[in-house]
Amino acid sequence: MSESSIGNRKRPHSLSDHVGEKDSSASASASANASASATTNPTPESDDRTSRDYYFDSYAHHAIHEEMLKDEVRTRTYQTAILGNKHLFKDKIVLDVGCGTGILCMFAAQAGAKRVFGIDCSSIIDQAKVIVQKNGFASQIELIKGKVEEVELPVQKVDIICSEWMGYFLLYESMLDTVLFARDKWLKTGGLLLPDKVTMYICGLEDAAVRRDRIDFWDDVYGFDMTPLKDIALHEPVVDVVAKEAIVTNAVPILDLNILTCTKEDAAFTADFIIQAHRNDFIHGLVTYFECGFTQVHKPIAFSTAPFARYTHWKQTIMYLEEPITICQGEKLSGTISCKPNQKNQRDLDISVTIQFKGSHCESFKEMSYRLR
């Protein structure tokens, strides 16, 4: 993928692209199944697993965790936040919500935590138990298989909760509800949450080449009109890497969550925004990304999933407009974005966007609806 292009788009529910150490019922990826079938020395458990098992337990597959662990922005930020604050972890009780391979649990044990509990619903936790033992942390770390809402800890309260709960568009298939449940049930007064702050942003995108390839493609497919599929493509946000050069406006916040105090209802939000063009160009879509902060530690640390920052597996989320907007430098586009869980599938998101624009060469007043699934 060249730096000047955005690249090949993938739908969020393609698990070759979808990663996260969270319990999920998302579809298993073809690459995951291929990797499973190509394993030359499978464990007895993997012998019994089928593609249907991976459909319902997609996070059991090692390839998904491999991609997350290789996301250095993600993993090293957590490592720095934990190991760089050993004075906060020494002799403390720590809970990792959605522990996956146990990497955050082991960071916490390295930092001197007295006891570390990790909870995960996926069967990856069976391998995580072996990993913990192999690395000499069996006396410090206890891993529990099950849903956070259903399990019990052998302690009443914990000092620190760590979790990598964020999803695409910050909230897609995220574990925020589960983290908030754990916070309310187990985190002691004055306890730490890592991370404790998240902010989502929106900006304007010039994307003529990829829009033509992905959206307008359906206008003429080998001489046939396939525009019914164009309508579907337009209403599905795309998760992929956006080149920083393709951003034509400033970015403004649309959601700001303090994980220490927010409620699950806060994740269903409506926000007004105004973005301003910094050059003459066209806006083909809107891009969202998020930033994640660890502000309770001695020296606050954060990472960004912005197009201007280093690559992360979360990439960015693009919502294409029905028609491009011709915008001049200094002109402003105003809008409103709303997001809420889908009624039939709470892990999917229903997103609506209203835009108002009156510029030198173009006027646009549109309402768009999207389904992130």
Tab-separated table of N, CA and C in Angstrom, residues 10 21 30 34 42 45 53-54 103 111 114 119 134 140 144 161 171 174 246 272 278 303 309 320-321 334:
chain	number	residue	atom	x	y	z
A	10	LYS	N	-11.687	-3.166	3.790
A	10	LYS	CA	-12.244	-4.403	4.312
A	10	LYS	C	-13.413	-4.069	5.209
A	21	GLU	N	-8.858	-8.787	21.815
A	21	GLU	CA	-8.835	-9.845	22.820
A	21	GLU	C	-10.116	-9.821	23.608
A	30	ALA	N	-11.374	-16.606	7.028
A	30	ALA	CA	-10.856	-17.686	6.207
A	30	ALA	C	-9.403	-17.953	6.538
A	34	ALA	N	-7.763	-21.432	7.624
A	34	ALA	CA	-6.670	-21.998	6.835
A	34	ALA	C	-5.484	-22.291	7.736
A	42	PRO	N	-1.231	-30.132	15.815
A	42	PRO	CA	-2.309	-29.538	16.580
A	42	PRO	C	-2.381	-30.141	17.969
A	45	GLU	N	-7.039	-30.356	21.728
A	45	GLU	CA	-8.229	-29.506	21.678
A	45	GLU	C	-8.482	-29.002	20.266
A	53	ASP	N	-17.062	-23.955	15.380
A	53	ASP	CA	-16.566	-23.530	16.690
A	53	ASP	C	-15.929	-22.149	16.591
A	54	TYR	N	-15.147	-21.940	15.538
A	54	TYR	CA	-14.483	-20.652	15.391
A	54	TYR	C	-15.477	-19.539	15.077
A	103	ILE	N	-1.134	-11.331	28.400
A	103	ILE	CA	0.009	-10.421	28.308
A	103	ILE	C	-0.063	-9.306	29.349
A	111	ALA	N	5.434	-6.055	37.274
A	111	ALA	CA	5.478	-4.768	37.974
A	111	ALA	C	5.364	-4.925	39.486
A	114	LYS	N	0.755	-8.195	43.778
A	114	LYS	CA	0.684	-9.342	44.683
A	114	LYS	C	-0.151	-10.461	44.082
A	119	ILE	N	-9.792	-12.585	33.439
A	119	ILE	CA	-11.046	-13.239	33.064
A	119	ILE	C	-11.212	-13.171	31.551
A	134	LYS	N	4.511	-21.288	32.144
A	134	LYS	CA	5.821	-21.370	31.504
A	134	LYS	C	6.698	-20.176	31.837
A	140	GLN	N	1.352	-15.964	41.082
A	140	GLN	CA	0.809	-14.605	41.146
A	140	GLN	C	-0.488	-14.444	40.355
A	144	ILE	N	-9.385	-17.036	34.985
A	144	ILE	CA	-10.733	-17.558	35.195
A	144	ILE	C	-11.482	-17.536	33.870
A	161	ILE	N	-7.815	-2.133	37.637
A	161	ILE	CA	-8.405	-2.888	36.524
A	161	ILE	C	-7.708	-2.465	35.232
A	171	LEU	N	-16.246	1.751	19.590
A	171	LEU	CA	-17.338	1.075	20.287
A	171	LEU	C	-17.824	-0.209	19.629
A	174	SER	N	-17.071	-3.664	21.244
A	174	SER	CA	-16.190	-3.375	22.371
A	174	SER	C	-16.703	-4.032	23.640
A	246	ALA	N	-4.708	12.350	2.741
A	246	ALA	CA	-6.086	12.340	2.249
A	246	ALA	C	-7.035	13.136	3.140
A	272	ASP	N	-22.839	17.204	17.804
A	272	ASP	CA	-22.714	18.154	16.702
A	272	ASP	C	-21.233	18.385	16.417
A	278	HIS	N	-8.715	22.778	5.089
A	278	HIS	CA	-7.433	23.477	5.088
A	278	HIS	C	-6.838	23.579	3.684
A	303	PHE	N	-2.072	6.776	23.395
A	303	PHE	CA	-1.806	6.452	21.998
A	303	PHE	C	-2.982	6.912	21.160
A	309	ALA	N	-0.844	9.257	12.972
A	309	ALA	CA	-0.050	8.525	13.956
A	309	ALA	C	0.416	7.189	13.377
A	320	TYR	N	-18.671	6.819	3.766
A	320	TYR	CA	-18.747	7.545	2.495
A	320	TYR	C	-20.054	8.313	2.381
A	321	LEU	N	-19.979	9.469	1.717
A	321	LEU	CA	-21.158	10.282	1.432
A	321	LEU	C	-21.759	9.846	0.102
A	334	SER	N	-20.822	21.576	8.640
A	334	SER	CA	-21.386	21.266	9.955
A	334	SER	C	-22.222	19.999	9.862
